[in-house]
mmCIF file with all atom_site columns, C-alpha atoms and ligand atoms in Angstrom:
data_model
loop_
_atom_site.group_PDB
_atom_site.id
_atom_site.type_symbol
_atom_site.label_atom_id
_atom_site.label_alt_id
_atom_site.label_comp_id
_atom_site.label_asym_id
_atom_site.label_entity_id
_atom_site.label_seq_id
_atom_site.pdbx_PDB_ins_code
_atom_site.Cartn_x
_atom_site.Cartn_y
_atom_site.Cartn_z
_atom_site.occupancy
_atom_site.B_iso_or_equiv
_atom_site.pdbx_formal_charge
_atom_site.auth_seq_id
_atom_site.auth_comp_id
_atom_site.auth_asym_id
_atom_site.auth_atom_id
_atom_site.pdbx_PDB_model_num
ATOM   1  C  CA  . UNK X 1 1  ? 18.561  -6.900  6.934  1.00 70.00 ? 1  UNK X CA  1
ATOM   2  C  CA  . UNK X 1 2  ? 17.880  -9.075  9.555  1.00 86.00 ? 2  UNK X CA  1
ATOM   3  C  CA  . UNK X 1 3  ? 15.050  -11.821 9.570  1.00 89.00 ? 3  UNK X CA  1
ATOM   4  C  CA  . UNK X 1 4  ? 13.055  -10.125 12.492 1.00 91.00 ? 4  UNK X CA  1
ATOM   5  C  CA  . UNK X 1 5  ? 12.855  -7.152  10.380 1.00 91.00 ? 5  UNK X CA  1
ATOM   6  C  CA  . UNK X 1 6  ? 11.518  -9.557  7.215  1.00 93.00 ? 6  UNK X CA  1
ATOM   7  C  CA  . UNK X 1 7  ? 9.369   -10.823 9.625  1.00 94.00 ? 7  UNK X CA  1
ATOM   8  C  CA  . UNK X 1 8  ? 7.431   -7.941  10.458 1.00 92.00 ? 8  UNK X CA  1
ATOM   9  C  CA  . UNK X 1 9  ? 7.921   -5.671  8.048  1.00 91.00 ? 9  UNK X CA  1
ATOM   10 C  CA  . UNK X 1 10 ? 7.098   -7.780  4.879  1.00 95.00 ? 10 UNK X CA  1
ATOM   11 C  CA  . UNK X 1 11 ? 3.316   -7.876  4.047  1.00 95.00 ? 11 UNK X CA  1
ATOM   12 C  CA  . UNK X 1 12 ? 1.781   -11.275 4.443  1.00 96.00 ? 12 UNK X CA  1
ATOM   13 C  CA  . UNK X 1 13 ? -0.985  -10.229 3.412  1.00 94.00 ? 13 UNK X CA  1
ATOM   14 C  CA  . UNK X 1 14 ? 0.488   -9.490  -0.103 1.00 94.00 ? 14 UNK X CA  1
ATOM   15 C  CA  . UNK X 1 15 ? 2.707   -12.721 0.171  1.00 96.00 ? 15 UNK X CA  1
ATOM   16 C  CA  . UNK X 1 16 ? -0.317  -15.436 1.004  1.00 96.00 ? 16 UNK X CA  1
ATOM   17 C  CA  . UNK X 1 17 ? -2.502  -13.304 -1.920 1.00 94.00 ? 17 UNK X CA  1
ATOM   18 C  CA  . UNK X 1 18 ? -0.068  -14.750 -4.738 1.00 94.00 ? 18 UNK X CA  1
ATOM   19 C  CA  . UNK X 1 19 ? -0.946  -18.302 -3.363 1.00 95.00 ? 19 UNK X CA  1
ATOM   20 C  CA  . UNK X 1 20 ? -4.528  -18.235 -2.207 1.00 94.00 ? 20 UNK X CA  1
ATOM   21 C  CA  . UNK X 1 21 ? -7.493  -16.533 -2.232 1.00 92.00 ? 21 UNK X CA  1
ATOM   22 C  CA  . UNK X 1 22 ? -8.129  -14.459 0.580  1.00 92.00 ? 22 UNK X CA  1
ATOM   23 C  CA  . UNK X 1 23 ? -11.631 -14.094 1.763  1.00 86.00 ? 23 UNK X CA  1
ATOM   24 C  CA  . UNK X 1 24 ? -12.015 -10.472 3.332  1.00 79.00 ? 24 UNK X CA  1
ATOM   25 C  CA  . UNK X 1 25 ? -13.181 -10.554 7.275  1.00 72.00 ? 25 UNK X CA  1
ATOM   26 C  CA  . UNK X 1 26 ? -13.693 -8.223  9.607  1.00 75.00 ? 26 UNK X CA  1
ATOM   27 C  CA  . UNK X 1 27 ? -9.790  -8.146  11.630 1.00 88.00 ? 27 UNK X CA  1
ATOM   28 C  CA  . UNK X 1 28 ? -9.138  -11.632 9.974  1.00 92.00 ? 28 UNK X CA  1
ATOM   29 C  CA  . UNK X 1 29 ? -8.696  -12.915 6.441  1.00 95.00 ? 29 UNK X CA  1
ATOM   30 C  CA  . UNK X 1 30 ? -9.492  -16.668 5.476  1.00 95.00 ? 30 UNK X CA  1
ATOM   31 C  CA  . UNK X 1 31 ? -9.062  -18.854 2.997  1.00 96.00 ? 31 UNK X CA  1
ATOM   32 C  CA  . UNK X 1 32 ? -8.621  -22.684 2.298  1.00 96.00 ? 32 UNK X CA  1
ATOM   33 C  CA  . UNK X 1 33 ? -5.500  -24.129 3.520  1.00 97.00 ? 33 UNK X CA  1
ATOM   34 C  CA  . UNK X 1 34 ? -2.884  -24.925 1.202  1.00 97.00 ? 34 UNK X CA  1
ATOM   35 C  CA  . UNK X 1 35 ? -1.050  -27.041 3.507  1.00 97.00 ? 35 UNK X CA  1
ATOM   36 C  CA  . UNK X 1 36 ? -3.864  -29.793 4.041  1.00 98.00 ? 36 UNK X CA  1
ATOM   37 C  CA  . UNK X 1 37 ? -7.049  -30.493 2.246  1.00 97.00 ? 37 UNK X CA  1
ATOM   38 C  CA  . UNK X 1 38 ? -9.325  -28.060 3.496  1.00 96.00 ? 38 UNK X CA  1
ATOM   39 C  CA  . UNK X 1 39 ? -12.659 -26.995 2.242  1.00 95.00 ? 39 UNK X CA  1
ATOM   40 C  CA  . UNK X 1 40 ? -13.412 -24.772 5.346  1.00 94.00 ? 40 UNK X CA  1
ATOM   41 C  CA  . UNK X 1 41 ? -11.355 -21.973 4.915  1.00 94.00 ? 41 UNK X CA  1
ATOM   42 C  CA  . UNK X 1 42 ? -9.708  -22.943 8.090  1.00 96.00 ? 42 UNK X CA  1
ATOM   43 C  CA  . UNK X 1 43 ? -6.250  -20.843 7.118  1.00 97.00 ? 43 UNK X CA  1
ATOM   44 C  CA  . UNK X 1 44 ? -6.500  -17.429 8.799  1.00 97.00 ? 44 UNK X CA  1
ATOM   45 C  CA  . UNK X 1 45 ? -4.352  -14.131 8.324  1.00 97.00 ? 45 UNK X CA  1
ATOM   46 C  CA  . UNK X 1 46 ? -4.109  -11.350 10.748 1.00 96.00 ? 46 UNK X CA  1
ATOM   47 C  CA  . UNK X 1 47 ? -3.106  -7.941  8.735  1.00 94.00 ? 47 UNK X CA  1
ATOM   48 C  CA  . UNK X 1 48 ? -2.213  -6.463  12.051 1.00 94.00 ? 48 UNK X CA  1
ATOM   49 C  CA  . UNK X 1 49 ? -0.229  -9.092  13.588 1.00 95.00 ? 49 UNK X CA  1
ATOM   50 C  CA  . UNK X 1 50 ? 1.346   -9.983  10.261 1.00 96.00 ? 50 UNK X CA  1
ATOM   51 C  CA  . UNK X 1 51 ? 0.866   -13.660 10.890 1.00 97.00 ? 51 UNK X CA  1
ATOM   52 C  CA  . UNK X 1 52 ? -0.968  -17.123 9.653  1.00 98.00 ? 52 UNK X CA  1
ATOM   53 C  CA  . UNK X 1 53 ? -2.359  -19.830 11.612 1.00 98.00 ? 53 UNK X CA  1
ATOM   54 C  CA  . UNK X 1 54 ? -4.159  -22.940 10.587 1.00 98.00 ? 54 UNK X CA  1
ATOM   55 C  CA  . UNK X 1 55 ? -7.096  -24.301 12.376 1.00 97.00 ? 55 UNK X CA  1
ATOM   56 C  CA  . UNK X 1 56 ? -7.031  -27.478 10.774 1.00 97.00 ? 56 UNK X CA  1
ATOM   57 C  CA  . UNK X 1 57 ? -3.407  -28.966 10.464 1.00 98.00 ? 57 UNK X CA  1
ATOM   58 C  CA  . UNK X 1 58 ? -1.855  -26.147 12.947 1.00 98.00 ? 58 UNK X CA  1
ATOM   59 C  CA  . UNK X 1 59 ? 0.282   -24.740 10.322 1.00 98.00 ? 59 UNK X CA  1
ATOM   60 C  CA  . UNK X 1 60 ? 1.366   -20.998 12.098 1.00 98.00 ? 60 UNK X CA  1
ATOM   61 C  CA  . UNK X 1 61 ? 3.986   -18.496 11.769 1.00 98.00 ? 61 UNK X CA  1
ATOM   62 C  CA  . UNK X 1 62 ? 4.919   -15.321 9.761  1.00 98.00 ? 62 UNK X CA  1
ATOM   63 C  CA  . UNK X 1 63 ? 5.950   -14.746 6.211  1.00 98.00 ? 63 UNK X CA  1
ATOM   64 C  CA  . UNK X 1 64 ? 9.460   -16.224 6.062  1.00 98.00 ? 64 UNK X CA  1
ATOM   65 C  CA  . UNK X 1 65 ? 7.078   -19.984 7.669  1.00 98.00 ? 65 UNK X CA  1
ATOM   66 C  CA  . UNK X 1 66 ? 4.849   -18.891 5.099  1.00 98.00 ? 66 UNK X CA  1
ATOM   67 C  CA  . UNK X 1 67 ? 7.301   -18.907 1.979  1.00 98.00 ? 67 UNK X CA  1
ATOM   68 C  CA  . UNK X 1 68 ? 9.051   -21.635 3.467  1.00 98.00 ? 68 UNK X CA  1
ATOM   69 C  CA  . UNK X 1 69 ? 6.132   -23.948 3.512  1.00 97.00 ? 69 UNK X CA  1
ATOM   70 C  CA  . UNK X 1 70 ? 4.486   -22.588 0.160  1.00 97.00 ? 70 UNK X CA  1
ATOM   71 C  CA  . UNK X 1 71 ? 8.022   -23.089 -2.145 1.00 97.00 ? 71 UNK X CA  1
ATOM   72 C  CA  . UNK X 1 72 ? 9.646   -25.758 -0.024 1.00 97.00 ? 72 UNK X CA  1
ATOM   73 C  CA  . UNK X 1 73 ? 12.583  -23.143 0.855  1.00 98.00 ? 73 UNK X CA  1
ATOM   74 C  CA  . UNK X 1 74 ? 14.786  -23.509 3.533  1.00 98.00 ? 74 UNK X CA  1
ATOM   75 C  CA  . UNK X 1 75 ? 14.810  -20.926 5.773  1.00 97.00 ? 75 UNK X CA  1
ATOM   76 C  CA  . UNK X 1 76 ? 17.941  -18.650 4.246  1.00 96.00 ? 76 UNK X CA  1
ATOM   77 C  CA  . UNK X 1 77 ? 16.527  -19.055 0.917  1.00 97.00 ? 77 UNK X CA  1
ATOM   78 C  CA  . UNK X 1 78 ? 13.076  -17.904 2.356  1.00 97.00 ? 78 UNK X CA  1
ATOM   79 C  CA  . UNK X 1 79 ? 14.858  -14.676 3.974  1.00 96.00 ? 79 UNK X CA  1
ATOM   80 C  CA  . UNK X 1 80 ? 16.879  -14.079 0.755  1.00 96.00 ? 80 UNK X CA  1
ATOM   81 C  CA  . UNK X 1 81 ? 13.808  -14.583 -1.268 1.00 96.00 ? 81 UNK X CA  1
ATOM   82 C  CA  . UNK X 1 82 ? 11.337  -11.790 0.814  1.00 96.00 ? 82 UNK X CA  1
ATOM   83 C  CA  . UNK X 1 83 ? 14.586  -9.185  1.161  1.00 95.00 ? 83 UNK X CA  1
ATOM   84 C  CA  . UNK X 1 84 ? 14.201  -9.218  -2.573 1.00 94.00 ? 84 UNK X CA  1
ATOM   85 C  CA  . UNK X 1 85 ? 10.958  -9.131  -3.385 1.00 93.00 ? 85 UNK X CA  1
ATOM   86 C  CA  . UNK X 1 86 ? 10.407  -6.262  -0.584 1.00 91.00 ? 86 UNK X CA  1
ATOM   87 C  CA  . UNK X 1 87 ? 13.711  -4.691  -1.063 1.00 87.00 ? 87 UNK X CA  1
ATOM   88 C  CA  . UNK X 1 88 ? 14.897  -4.608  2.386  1.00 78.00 ? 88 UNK X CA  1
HETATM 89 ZN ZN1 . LIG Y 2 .  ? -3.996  -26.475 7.362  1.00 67.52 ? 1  LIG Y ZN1 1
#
């Protein structure tokens, strides 16, 4: 498997909704950053793009960033980690 494949075939939605608490949008799902102190719901997730971003502290990326950031993996261990949970 190779980490583009992770990258765009893993749901981030699924991933960031074991961490956080995704409020439902329209295109866009929000919630309050985990990655600063945030009580605006500044973190945003795009289903169709399969990407975060962070208004706030300018966190961004996909779901191997994502896993990285949220359990302090490096970046193997993130890839190894999302091939197993998703079985790819
Ligand atoms: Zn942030």
């Amino acid at each position: 498997m190779s980490p583009e494949f992770i990258q765009t075939q893993t749901d981030l939605t699924r991933i960031v909704s074991k961490h956080l608490k995704l409020e439902t949008g329209r295109r866009i799902l929000k919630a309050n950053c985990p990655f600063h102190a945030d009580s605006s719901d500044s973190f945003m997730v795009s289903p169709a793009k399969n990407i975060f971003k962070c208004f706030g502290c300018g966190k961004e990326g996909g779901p191997i960033e994502f896993v990285m950031a949220i359990e302090s993996k490096s970046y193997d261990e993130a890839v190894k980690s999302l091939a197993l949970e998703f079985g790819v």
